[in-house]
Structures are given as structure tokens and as C-alpha cells.
PDB file of C-alpha atoms in Angstrom:
ATOM      1  CA  MET A 265     -17.426   5.530   0.389  1.00  0.00           C
ATOM      2  CA  ARG A 266     -15.405   3.245   2.638  1.00  0.00           C
ATOM      3  CA  ILE A 267     -13.637   4.110   5.906  1.00  0.00           C
ATOM      4  CA  CYS A 268     -11.122   1.860   7.616  1.00  0.00           C
ATOM      5  CA  VAL A 269     -10.611   2.641  11.298  1.00  0.00           C
ATOM      6  CA  ILE A 270      -7.403   1.354  12.848  1.00  0.00           C
ATOM      7  CA  GLY A 271      -8.497   1.397  16.440  1.00  0.00           C
ATOM      8  CA  ASN A 272      -8.692  -0.311  19.800  1.00  0.00           C
ATOM      9  CA  SER A 273     -11.197  -1.510  22.357  1.00  0.00           C
ATOM     10  CA  ALA A 274     -12.389   2.042  23.052  1.00  0.00           C
ATOM     11  CA  THR A 275     -13.085   2.780  19.389  1.00  0.00           C
ATOM     12  CA  ALA A 276     -14.809  -0.610  19.126  1.00  0.00           C
ATOM     13  CA  GLY A 277     -17.372   0.510  21.689  1.00  0.00           C
ATOM     14  CA  VAL A 278     -16.397  -1.687  24.624  1.00  0.00           C
ATOM     15  CA  GLY A 279     -18.739  -0.978  27.523  1.00  0.00           C
ATOM     16  CA  LEU A 280     -21.514   0.459  25.346  1.00  0.00           C
ATOM     17  CA  PRO A 281     -24.942  -1.144  24.924  1.00  0.00           C
ATOM     18  CA  ASP A 282     -24.624  -0.855  21.138  1.00  0.00           C
ATOM     19  CA  GLN A 283     -21.471  -0.706  19.009  1.00  0.00           C
ATOM     20  CA  SER A 284     -23.134   1.780  16.648  1.00  0.00           C
ATOM     21  CA  LEU A 285     -22.743   4.370  19.443  1.00  0.00           C
ATOM     22  CA  ALA A 286     -18.928   4.256  19.138  1.00  0.00           C
ATOM     23  CA  TRP A 287     -17.320   7.098  17.222  1.00  0.00           C
ATOM     24  CA  PRO A 288     -16.428   5.211  13.997  1.00  0.00           C
ATOM     25  CA  TRP A 289     -20.089   4.507  13.315  1.00  0.00           C
ATOM     26  CA  LEU A 290     -21.273   7.888  14.573  1.00  0.00           C
ATOM     27  CA  ALA A 291     -18.750   9.578  12.270  1.00  0.00           C
ATOM     28  CA  ALA A 292     -19.825   7.450   9.304  1.00  0.00           C
ATOM     29  CA  SER A 293     -23.447   8.403   9.875  1.00  0.00           C
ATOM     30  CA  GLN A 294     -22.612  12.105  10.135  1.00  0.00           C
ATOM     31  CA  LEU A 295     -20.368  12.033   7.078  1.00  0.00           C
ATOM     32  CA  SER A 296     -23.001  10.182   5.056  1.00  0.00           C
ATOM     33  CA  ALA A 297     -25.605  12.803   5.926  1.00  0.00           C
ATOM     34  CA  ALA A 298     -23.206  15.637   5.104  1.00  0.00           C
ATOM     35  CA  ILE A 299     -22.157  14.429   1.648  1.00  0.00           C
ATOM     36  CA  GLY A 300     -25.302  12.538   0.668  1.00  0.00           C
ATOM     37  CA  GLU A 301     -23.544   9.229   0.072  1.00  0.00           C
ATOM     38  CA  PRO A 302     -23.511   5.892   1.925  1.00  0.00           C
ATOM     39  CA  VAL A 303     -20.451   5.430   4.126  1.00  0.00           C
ATOM     40  CA  ASP A 304     -19.324   1.963   5.216  1.00  0.00           C
ATOM     41  CA  VAL A 305     -16.970   1.326   8.133  1.00  0.00           C
ATOM     42  CA  ARG A 306     -14.528  -1.473   8.787  1.00  0.00           C
ATOM     43  CA  HIS A 307     -12.976  -1.455  12.236  1.00  0.00           C
ATOM     44  CA  ILE A 308      -9.592  -3.076  12.872  1.00  0.00           C
ATOM     45  CA  LEU A 309      -8.402  -3.847  16.398  1.00  0.00           C
ATOM     46  CA  PHE A 310      -4.778  -2.750  16.524  1.00  0.00           C
ATOM     47  CA  ALA A 311      -2.052  -2.757  19.159  1.00  0.00           C
ATOM     48  CA  PRO A 312       0.818  -0.377  18.247  1.00  0.00           C
ATOM     49  CA  MET A 313       3.681  -2.583  19.346  1.00  0.00           C
ATOM     50  CA  GLY A 314       6.088  -5.023  17.778  1.00  0.00           C
ATOM     51  CA  GLY A 315       7.837  -5.257  14.440  1.00  0.00           C
ATOM     52  CA  ARG A 316       4.865  -6.787  12.617  1.00  0.00           C
ATOM     53  CA  ALA A 317       2.140  -4.404  13.775  1.00  0.00           C
ATOM     54  CA  ALA A 318       2.403  -1.807  10.993  1.00  0.00           C
ATOM     55  CA  GLY A 319       2.455  -4.482   8.298  1.00  0.00           C
ATOM     56  CA  PHE A 320      -0.583  -6.161   9.828  1.00  0.00           C
ATOM     57  CA  ALA A 321      -2.538  -2.902   9.807  1.00  0.00           C
ATOM     58  CA  LEU A 322      -1.518  -2.175   6.218  1.00  0.00           C
ATOM     59  CA  SER A 323      -2.706  -5.634   5.119  1.00  0.00           C
ATOM     60  CA  LYS A 324      -6.131  -4.913   6.611  1.00  0.00           C
ATOM     61  CA  VAL A 325      -6.252  -1.551   4.864  1.00  0.00           C
ATOM     62  CA  GLU A 326      -5.427  -3.238   1.554  1.00  0.00           C
ATOM     63  CA  GLU A 327      -8.206  -5.787   2.116  1.00  0.00           C
ATOM     64  CA  THR A 328     -10.690  -2.978   2.721  1.00  0.00           C
ATOM     65  CA  ASP A 329      -9.460  -0.707  -0.105  1.00  0.00           C
ATOM     66  CA  PRO A 330     -10.894   2.361   1.649  1.00  0.00           C
ATOM     67  CA  ASP A 331     -11.156   5.980   0.632  1.00  0.00           C
ATOM     68  CA  ILE A 332     -10.319   7.099   4.180  1.00  0.00           C
ATOM     69  CA  VAL A 333      -8.186   5.630   6.953  1.00  0.00           C
ATOM     70  CA  VAL A 334      -8.607   6.912  10.498  1.00  0.00           C
ATOM     71  CA  ILE A 335      -5.923   5.942  13.005  1.00  0.00           C
ATOM     72  CA  ALA A 336      -6.700   6.205  16.711  1.00  0.00           C
ATOM     73  CA  VAL A 337      -3.414   7.420  18.177  1.00  0.00           C
ATOM     74  CA  GLY A 338      -3.159   6.376  21.808  1.00  0.00           C
ATOM     75  CA  SER A 339      -0.650   5.352  24.440  1.00  0.00           C
ATOM     76  CA  TYR A 340      -2.415   2.672  26.499  1.00  0.00           C
ATOM     77  CA  VAL A 341       0.142  -0.086  25.884  1.00  0.00           C
ATOM     78  CA  CYS A 342       3.080   2.086  26.985  1.00  0.00           C
ATOM     79  CA  ALA A 343       1.374   4.292  29.574  1.00  0.00           C
ATOM     80  CA  ILE A 344      -1.050   2.163  31.599  1.00  0.00           C
ATOM     81  CA  GLY A 345       0.326  -0.618  33.740  1.00  0.00           C
ATOM     82  CA  THR A 346      -1.714  -3.827  33.986  1.00  0.00           C
ATOM     83  CA  VAL A 347      -1.691  -6.563  36.569  1.00  0.00           C
ATOM     84  CA  ALA A 348      -1.851  -9.185  33.824  1.00  0.00           C
ATOM     85  CA  GLU A 349       1.406  -7.979  32.288  1.00  0.00           C
ATOM     86  CA  ARG A 350       3.043  -7.986  35.711  1.00  0.00           C
ATOM     87  CA  VAL A 351       1.911 -11.610  36.154  1.00  0.00           C
ATOM     88  CA  ARG A 352       3.394 -12.489  32.748  1.00  0.00           C
ATOM     89  CA  GLN A 353       6.736 -10.902  33.590  1.00  0.00           C
ATOM     90  CA  ARG A 354       6.983 -12.459  37.055  1.00  0.00           C
ATOM     91  CA  PHE A 355       5.389 -15.886  36.585  1.00  0.00           C
ATOM     92  CA  GLY A 356       5.372 -16.668  32.862  1.00  0.00           C
ATOM     93  CA  GLU A 357       2.856 -17.353  30.107  1.00  0.00           C
ATOM     94  CA  ARG A 358       0.937 -20.150  31.796  1.00  0.00           C
ATOM     95  CA  ALA A 359       0.181 -18.045  34.862  1.00  0.00           C
ATOM     96  CA  TYR A 360      -0.649 -15.109  32.602  1.00  0.00           C
ATOM     97  CA  ARG A 361      -3.230 -17.110  30.634  1.00  0.00           C
ATOM     98  CA  ALA A 362      -4.859 -18.380  33.825  1.00  0.00           C
ATOM     99  CA  PHE A 363      -4.976 -14.871  35.259  1.00  0.00           C
ATOM    100  CA  ARG A 364      -6.477 -13.451  32.063  1.00  0.00           C
ATOM    101  CA  ARG A 365      -9.243 -16.060  32.042  1.00  0.00           C
ATOM    102  CA  THR A 366     -10.164 -15.096  35.579  1.00  0.00           C
ATOM    103  CA  GLU A 367      -9.865 -11.394  34.828  1.00  0.00           C
ATOM    104  CA  LEU A 368     -12.111 -11.613  31.755  1.00  0.00           C
ATOM    105  CA  TRP A 369     -14.719 -13.572  33.737  1.00  0.00           C
ATOM    106  CA  PHE A 370     -14.634 -10.955  36.500  1.00  0.00           C
ATOM    107  CA  GLU A 371     -14.828  -8.050  34.020  1.00  0.00           C
ATOM    108  CA  SER A 372     -17.776  -9.557  32.152  1.00  0.00           C
ATOM    109  CA  ARG A 373     -19.803  -9.516  35.363  1.00  0.00           C
ATOM    110  CA  THR A 374     -18.623  -6.346  37.104  1.00  0.00           C
ATOM    111  CA  GLY A 375     -16.821  -4.080  34.618  1.00  0.00           C
ATOM    112  CA  ASN A 376     -17.947  -0.548  33.696  1.00  0.00           C
ATOM    113  CA  ARG A 377     -20.935  -0.508  36.001  1.00  0.00           C
ATOM    114  CA  ARG A 378     -21.984   2.154  38.487  1.00  0.00           C
ATOM    115  CA  ASP A 379     -23.755  -0.162  40.946  1.00  0.00           C
ATOM    116  CA  THR A 380     -22.575  -2.513  43.689  1.00  0.00           C
ATOM    117  CA  PHE A 381     -20.931  -4.784  41.134  1.00  0.00           C
ATOM    118  CA  GLY A 382     -19.029  -1.808  39.750  1.00  0.00           C
ATOM    119  CA  ARG A 383     -17.754  -0.914  43.211  1.00  0.00           C
ATOM    120  CA  LEU A 384     -16.672  -4.533  43.639  1.00  0.00           C
ATOM    121  CA  ASN A 385     -14.791  -4.303  40.349  1.00  0.00           C
ATOM    122  CA  ARG A 386     -12.923  -1.175  41.372  1.00  0.00           C
ATOM    123  CA  ALA A 387     -12.090  -2.610  44.795  1.00  0.00           C
ATOM    124  CA  GLY A 388     -10.796  -5.816  43.237  1.00  0.00           C
ATOM    125  CA  ARG A 389      -8.654  -3.908  40.780  1.00  0.00           C
ATOM    126  CA  TRP A 390      -7.269  -1.680  43.536  1.00  0.00           C
ATOM    127  CA  LEU A 391      -6.348  -4.702  45.644  1.00  0.00           C
ATOM    128  CA  SER A 392      -4.727  -6.676  42.824  1.00  0.00           C
ATOM    129  CA  ARG A 393      -2.686  -3.671  41.693  1.00  0.00           C
ATOM    130  CA  ARG A 394      -1.257  -3.241  45.163  1.00  0.00           C
ATOM    131  CA  VAL A 395      -0.690  -6.901  45.968  1.00  0.00           C
ATOM    132  CA  ILE A 396       0.672  -8.044  42.583  1.00  0.00           C
ATOM    133  CA  GLY A 397       1.767  -4.765  41.022  1.00  0.00           C
ATOM    134  CA  THR A 398       1.542  -3.579  37.421  1.00  0.00           C
ATOM    135  CA  ALA A 399       3.706  -3.269  34.340  1.00  0.00           C
ATOM    136  CA  THR A 400       3.262  -1.616  30.970  1.00  0.00           C
ATOM    137  CA  ILE A 401       3.128  -3.880  27.936  1.00  0.00           C
ATOM    138  CA  THR A 402       5.698  -2.041  25.816  1.00  0.00           C
ATOM    139  CA  THR A 403       7.763   1.147  25.543  1.00  0.00           C
ATOM    140  CA  ILE A 404       7.085   4.654  24.276  1.00  0.00           C
ATOM    141  CA  ASP A 405       9.690   4.203  21.531  1.00  0.00           C
ATOM    142  CA  ASP A 406       7.992   1.030  20.313  1.00  0.00           C
ATOM    143  CA  VAL A 407       4.597   2.734  20.091  1.00  0.00           C
ATOM    144  CA  VAL A 408       5.983   5.778  18.284  1.00  0.00           C
ATOM    145  CA  ASN A 409       7.954   3.638  15.859  1.00  0.00           C
ATOM    146  CA  VAL A 410       4.917   1.522  14.965  1.00  0.00           C
ATOM    147  CA  PHE A 411       2.673   4.522  14.338  1.00  0.00           C
ATOM    148  CA  SER A 412       5.417   6.257  12.338  1.00  0.00           C
ATOM    149  CA  GLU A 413       6.011   3.185  10.184  1.00  0.00           C
ATOM    150  CA  LEU A 414       2.292   2.731   9.562  1.00  0.00           C
ATOM    151  CA  LEU A 415       2.001   6.355   8.475  1.00  0.00           C
ATOM    152  CA  ARG A 416       4.976   5.892   6.142  1.00  0.00           C
ATOM    153  CA  LEU A 417       3.370   2.838   4.557  1.00  0.00           C
ATOM    154  CA  LEU A 418       0.019   4.592   4.125  1.00  0.00           C
ATOM    155  CA  ALA A 419       1.749   7.564   2.495  1.00  0.00           C
ATOM    156  CA  GLN A 420       2.756   5.268  -0.359  1.00  0.00           C
ATOM    157  CA  ARG A 421      -0.883   4.674  -1.326  1.00  0.00           C
ATOM    158  CA  GLU A 422      -2.117   7.326  -3.761  1.00  0.00           C
ATOM    159  CA  GLY A 423      -5.496   8.959  -3.308  1.00  0.00           C
ATOM    160  CA  LEU A 424      -5.917   7.803   0.293  1.00  0.00           C
ATOM    161  CA  HIS A 425      -7.047  10.319   2.907  1.00  0.00           C
ATOM    162  CA  VAL A 426      -5.620   9.658   6.368  1.00  0.00           C
ATOM    163  CA  VAL A 427      -6.832  11.155   9.642  1.00  0.00           C
ATOM    164  CA  ALA A 428      -4.896  10.667  12.875  1.00  0.00           C
ATOM    165  CA  LEU A 429      -7.252  11.069  15.839  1.00  0.00           C
ATOM    166  CA  ALA A 430      -5.237  11.887  18.959  1.00  0.00           C
ATOM    167  CA  GLU A 431      -6.626  10.579  22.227  1.00  0.00           C
ATOM    168  CA  PRO A 432      -7.203  13.076  25.061  1.00  0.00           C
ATOM    169  CA  GLN A 433      -5.114  13.154  28.203  1.00  0.00           C
ATOM    170  CA  TRP A 434      -5.934  10.489  30.782  1.00  0.00           C
ATOM    171  CA  PRO A 435      -8.461  11.288  33.532  1.00  0.00           C
ATOM    172  CA  LYS A 436      -6.801  12.507  36.711  1.00  0.00           C
ATOM    173  CA  ARG A 437      -7.483   9.359  38.708  1.00  0.00           C
ATOM    174  CA  ILE A 438      -5.971   7.153  36.003  1.00  0.00           C
ATOM    175  CA  ALA A 439      -2.911   9.404  35.864  1.00  0.00           C
ATOM    176  CA  ARG A 440      -2.557   9.137  39.655  1.00  0.00           C
ATOM    177  CA  GLU A 441      -2.778   5.339  39.524  1.00  0.00           C
ATOM    178  CA  ASN A 442      -0.225   5.190  36.702  1.00  0.00           C
ATOM    179  CA  PRO A 443       2.696   7.532  37.414  1.00  0.00           C
ATOM    180  CA  GLY A 444       4.239   8.767  34.196  1.00  0.00           C
ATOM    181  CA  SER A 445       1.166   7.966  32.070  1.00  0.00           C
ATOM    182  CA  ALA A 446       0.383  11.606  31.309  1.00  0.00           C
ATOM    183  CA  GLU A 447       3.960  12.247  30.248  1.00  0.00           C
ATOM    184  CA  ALA A 448       3.966   9.085  28.131  1.00  0.00           C
ATOM    185  CA  LEU A 449       0.849  10.194  26.270  1.00  0.00           C
ATOM    186  CA  ASP A 450       2.256  13.684  25.695  1.00  0.00           C
ATOM    187  CA  THR A 451       5.453  12.216  24.282  1.00  0.00           C
ATOM    188  CA  VAL A 452       3.629   9.819  21.956  1.00  0.00           C
ATOM    189  CA  MET A 453       1.376  12.574  20.655  1.00  0.00           C
ATOM    190  CA  LYS A 454       4.188  15.043  20.017  1.00  0.00           C
ATOM    191  CA  ARG A 455       6.339  12.530  18.173  1.00  0.00           C
ATOM    192  CA  VAL A 456       3.520  11.000  16.122  1.00  0.00           C
ATOM    193  CA  HIS A 457       2.228  14.471  15.237  1.00  0.00           C
ATOM    194  CA  VAL A 458       5.611  15.175  13.631  1.00  0.00           C
ATOM    195  CA  ALA A 459       5.210  12.077  11.457  1.00  0.00           C
ATOM    196  CA  VAL A 460       1.632  13.052  10.541  1.00  0.00           C
ATOM    197  CA  ASP A 461       2.785  16.507   9.448  1.00  0.00           C
ATOM    198  CA  ARG A 462       5.676  15.007   7.491  1.00  0.00           C
ATOM    199  CA  HIS A 463       3.217  13.092   5.308  1.00  0.00           C
ATOM    200  CA  ARG A 464       0.695  15.948   5.217  1.00  0.00           C
ATOM    201  CA  PHE A 465      -2.027  13.862   6.756  1.00  0.00           C
ATOM    202  CA  LEU A 466      -4.897  15.244   8.825  1.00  0.00           C
ATOM    203  CA  TRP A 467      -4.556  15.627  12.608  1.00  0.00           C
ATOM    204  CA  ALA A 468      -7.602  15.748  14.883  1.00  0.00           C
ATOM    205  CA  ASP A 469      -6.794  16.368  18.553  1.00  0.00           C
ATOM    206  CA  SER A 470      -9.374  15.243  21.115  1.00  0.00           C
ATOM    207  CA  GLY A 471      -7.610  17.062  23.939  1.00  0.00           C
ATOM    208  CA  PRO A 472      -8.975  20.618  23.652  1.00  0.00           C
ATOM    209  CA  SER A 473     -12.578  19.456  23.217  1.00  0.00           C
ATOM    210  CA  TYR A 474     -12.361  17.121  26.216  1.00  0.00           C
ATOM    211  CA  ASP A 475     -10.725  19.794  28.349  1.00  0.00           C
ATOM    212  CA  ALA A 476     -13.512  22.231  27.437  1.00  0.00           C
ATOM    213  CA  ALA A 477     -16.266  19.849  28.556  1.00  0.00           C
ATOM    214  CA  PRO A 478     -18.219  20.994  31.646  1.00  0.00           C
ATOM    215  CA  ASP A 479     -17.665  17.585  33.271  1.00  0.00           C
ATOM    216  CA  ARG A 480     -14.627  15.916  31.764  1.00  0.00           C
ATOM    217  CA  GLU A 481     -14.949  12.810  33.934  1.00  0.00           C
ATOM    218  CA  ALA A 482     -18.432  12.197  32.517  1.00  0.00           C
ATOM    219  CA  LEU A 483     -16.836  11.488  29.137  1.00  0.00           C
ATOM    220  CA  TYR A 484     -15.367   8.250  30.513  1.00  0.00           C
ATOM    221  CA  LEU A 485     -16.871   4.970  31.656  1.00  0.00           C
ATOM    222  CA  PRO A 486     -16.054   3.887  35.236  1.00  0.00           C
ATOM    223  CA  ASP A 487     -12.811   2.193  34.170  1.00  0.00           C
ATOM    224  CA  GLY A 488     -11.418   5.597  33.137  1.00  0.00           C
ATOM    225  CA  VAL A 489     -10.156   4.228  29.814  1.00  0.00           C
ATOM    226  CA  HIS A 490     -13.203   3.609  27.647  1.00  0.00           C
ATOM    227  CA  LYS A 491     -15.496   6.461  26.673  1.00  0.00           C
ATOM    228  CA  THR A 492     -19.158   7.240  27.238  1.00  0.00           C
ATOM    229  CA  VAL A 493     -21.421   8.077  24.310  1.00  0.00           C
ATOM    230  CA  GLU A 494     -20.861  11.771  25.045  1.00  0.00           C
ATOM    231  CA  GLY A 495     -17.095  11.353  24.813  1.00  0.00           C
ATOM    232  CA  LEU A 496     -17.334   9.292  21.651  1.00  0.00           C
ATOM    233  CA  ARG A 497     -19.639  11.831  20.047  1.00  0.00           C
ATOM    234  CA  ILE A 498     -16.977  14.517  20.540  1.00  0.00           C
ATOM    235  CA  GLN A 499     -14.436  12.339  18.748  1.00  0.00           C
ATOM    236  CA  ALA A 500     -16.851  11.559  15.911  1.00  0.00           C
ATOM    237  CA  ASN A 501     -17.392  15.273  15.368  1.00  0.00           C
ATOM    238  CA  LEU A 502     -13.640  15.894  15.261  1.00  0.00           C
ATOM    239  CA  VAL A 503     -13.109  13.232  12.609  1.00  0.00           C
ATOM    240  CA  VAL A 504     -15.957  14.520  10.474  1.00  0.00           C
ATOM    241  CA  GLN A 505     -14.814  18.126  10.726  1.00  0.00           C
ATOM    242  CA  ALA A 506     -11.303  17.131   9.687  1.00  0.00           C
ATOM    243  CA  LEU A 507     -12.818  15.679   6.518  1.00  0.00           C
ATOM    244  CA  ILE A 508     -15.501  18.245   5.629  1.00  0.00           C
ATOM    245  CA  GLY A 509     -14.385  21.369   7.474  1.00  0.00           C
ATOM    246  CA  HIS A 510     -12.366  24.208   5.993  1.00  0.00           C
ATOM    247  CA  GLY A 511      -9.577  22.715   3.916  1.00  0.00           C
ATOM    248  CA  GLY A 512     -10.842  19.171   4.377  1.00  0.00           C
ATOM    249  CA  PRO A 513     -10.740  16.783   1.409  1.00  0.00           C
ATOM    250  CA  TYR A 514     -14.533  16.548   1.245  1.00  0.00           C
ATOM    251  CA  ALA A 515     -15.409  20.145   2.074  1.00  0.00           C
ATOM    252  CA  ASP A 516     -16.668  20.787  -1.459  1.00  0.00           C
ATOM    253  CA  ARG A 517     -19.048  17.833  -1.294  1.00  0.00           C
ATOM    254  CA  VAL A 518     -21.055  18.990   1.694  1.00  0.00           C
ATOM    255  CA  GLN A 519     -24.675  19.331   0.750  1.00  0.00           C
ATOM    256  CA  ALA A 520     -26.442  22.569   1.539  1.00  0.00           C
ATOM    257  CA  ALA A 521     -29.173  22.325   4.116  1.00  0.00           C
ATOM    258  CA  PRO A 522     -32.657  22.480   2.584  1.00  0.00           C
ATOM    259  CA  ALA A 523     -34.305  25.874   2.774  1.00  0.00           C
ATOM    260  CA  SER A 524     -36.888  26.123   5.540  1.00  0.00           C
TER     261      SER A 524
END
């Protein structure tokens, strides 16, 4: 069985010591154990913006020829302002590229850490956001339109099972730093959910499970965007249950546990 995950840096396991701890690979392992069949994963980095994005994602799906496509539905590019995008808008591409080189160097040495270097990272980000400012990369309408078009294209492929995994609401501190980000995510989810239902695809919502966690903040790495193993495990379980739970397309293939 083959799964194609149309995801982002969080689903790719950024910040983790091992990519296999990210939810696409955790879900594949769980699904394989449940149905008694090898499950391979191909992960596609995808930014839901621009007129070519949906076609790009579809081309990767066609290359993979999967049985299952899982789309990580998020709002980062229209909800979270970045300093780099502000630099691009104010000073142009050359300044943007120089800033990004510096930012990537800084992140590689201080990002997603809980020690002195991590505190330096957060202080540097706080300072740059206030001195330079931030801007979102694209609009809510653009994000919704790309996801909707991708879902429409996938609906034309017969025999393909599609799961849309909705990201949970942003942590409180990220929402405070990015006014309007919570509302942007809510809007994206509501509108994309309509498109998912229209094509009778599967919808897995991370929100309730995250909200029920004893320590919701512990499900995120220090940057407040990428997830810890605990947070990713929740999402893996949601994907697997959408596929093998009641009414799921593989529910009848779940192997019975051996008698003890």
C-alpha cells in the first residue's frame, strides 16, 4: 500500500531527532500493523498558495500512484506573519535572500531548543519582529482556493482514498503574536471542510484531541509551530482511525488481535 502525504515542514518532522517520529511515518507504521500489509510513504512539501500549487501537488500524486492521499490542511502562509516576508515587501528580493540566509544560519544553531541557545533564538525573533515587522505570505482566499482546487482534481481519480487532516488551533502565545491568526485558521478550516464534504472525502480534525490534552503547550516545540512527538502521535492516530475506524475504507481489513 502506498500513501502520499501532501504536507509541510511540520509533517516532515522539522525539529525532531528522527523524521520517522513525524506523523506520516507513525501513521504508516500503525496502519501496516493494523492491516498486516507493508505501507510506504512519500512526503511532498507543499505550500497552498499560487495558481500552480494544486497542479504541482497533483503531479506528485500521479508520480506516486498512491492508494491514499493525506492532505495536511493548515493556515501558516495566510495566518502567521514572518519577518522575512516583511523584508521582501519593503526591500525587495535581494534583501530577502540575504535575510533568509542569515535567518537559516541562526535557526540551525538556536532553533527549537530549550536551553540558552533557545532563549537567544526567541529573544532574537522577538526583537526582529518589533524592529522590522511581519507580513503574511498570502491571503486566506488564496489558501482556500488552492486546497479546494486540489480536492477537485483528486476527486477525478477513481479508487483514491483522500483524508484531509485539519491542523489544531494555534497555541495562545502564537495567536497573541499574530493578531487574526486564530480567525484565519478557523476560516480556512470551515471553508475547506465544505469542499471535503462536497467530494465525500474523509475529514480528521486535530482540534478536539489537542484541546483535550492535559498540557496542550507540550504538544508543540518551542517555536509554537512545529509539533513534539506527542503532538504528532495524536495526529497519526487520527489519520489511522479515519482509515480503519467505523465506516473507514479499510475497516474490514483490520486484523484481529491474537488470542492471549
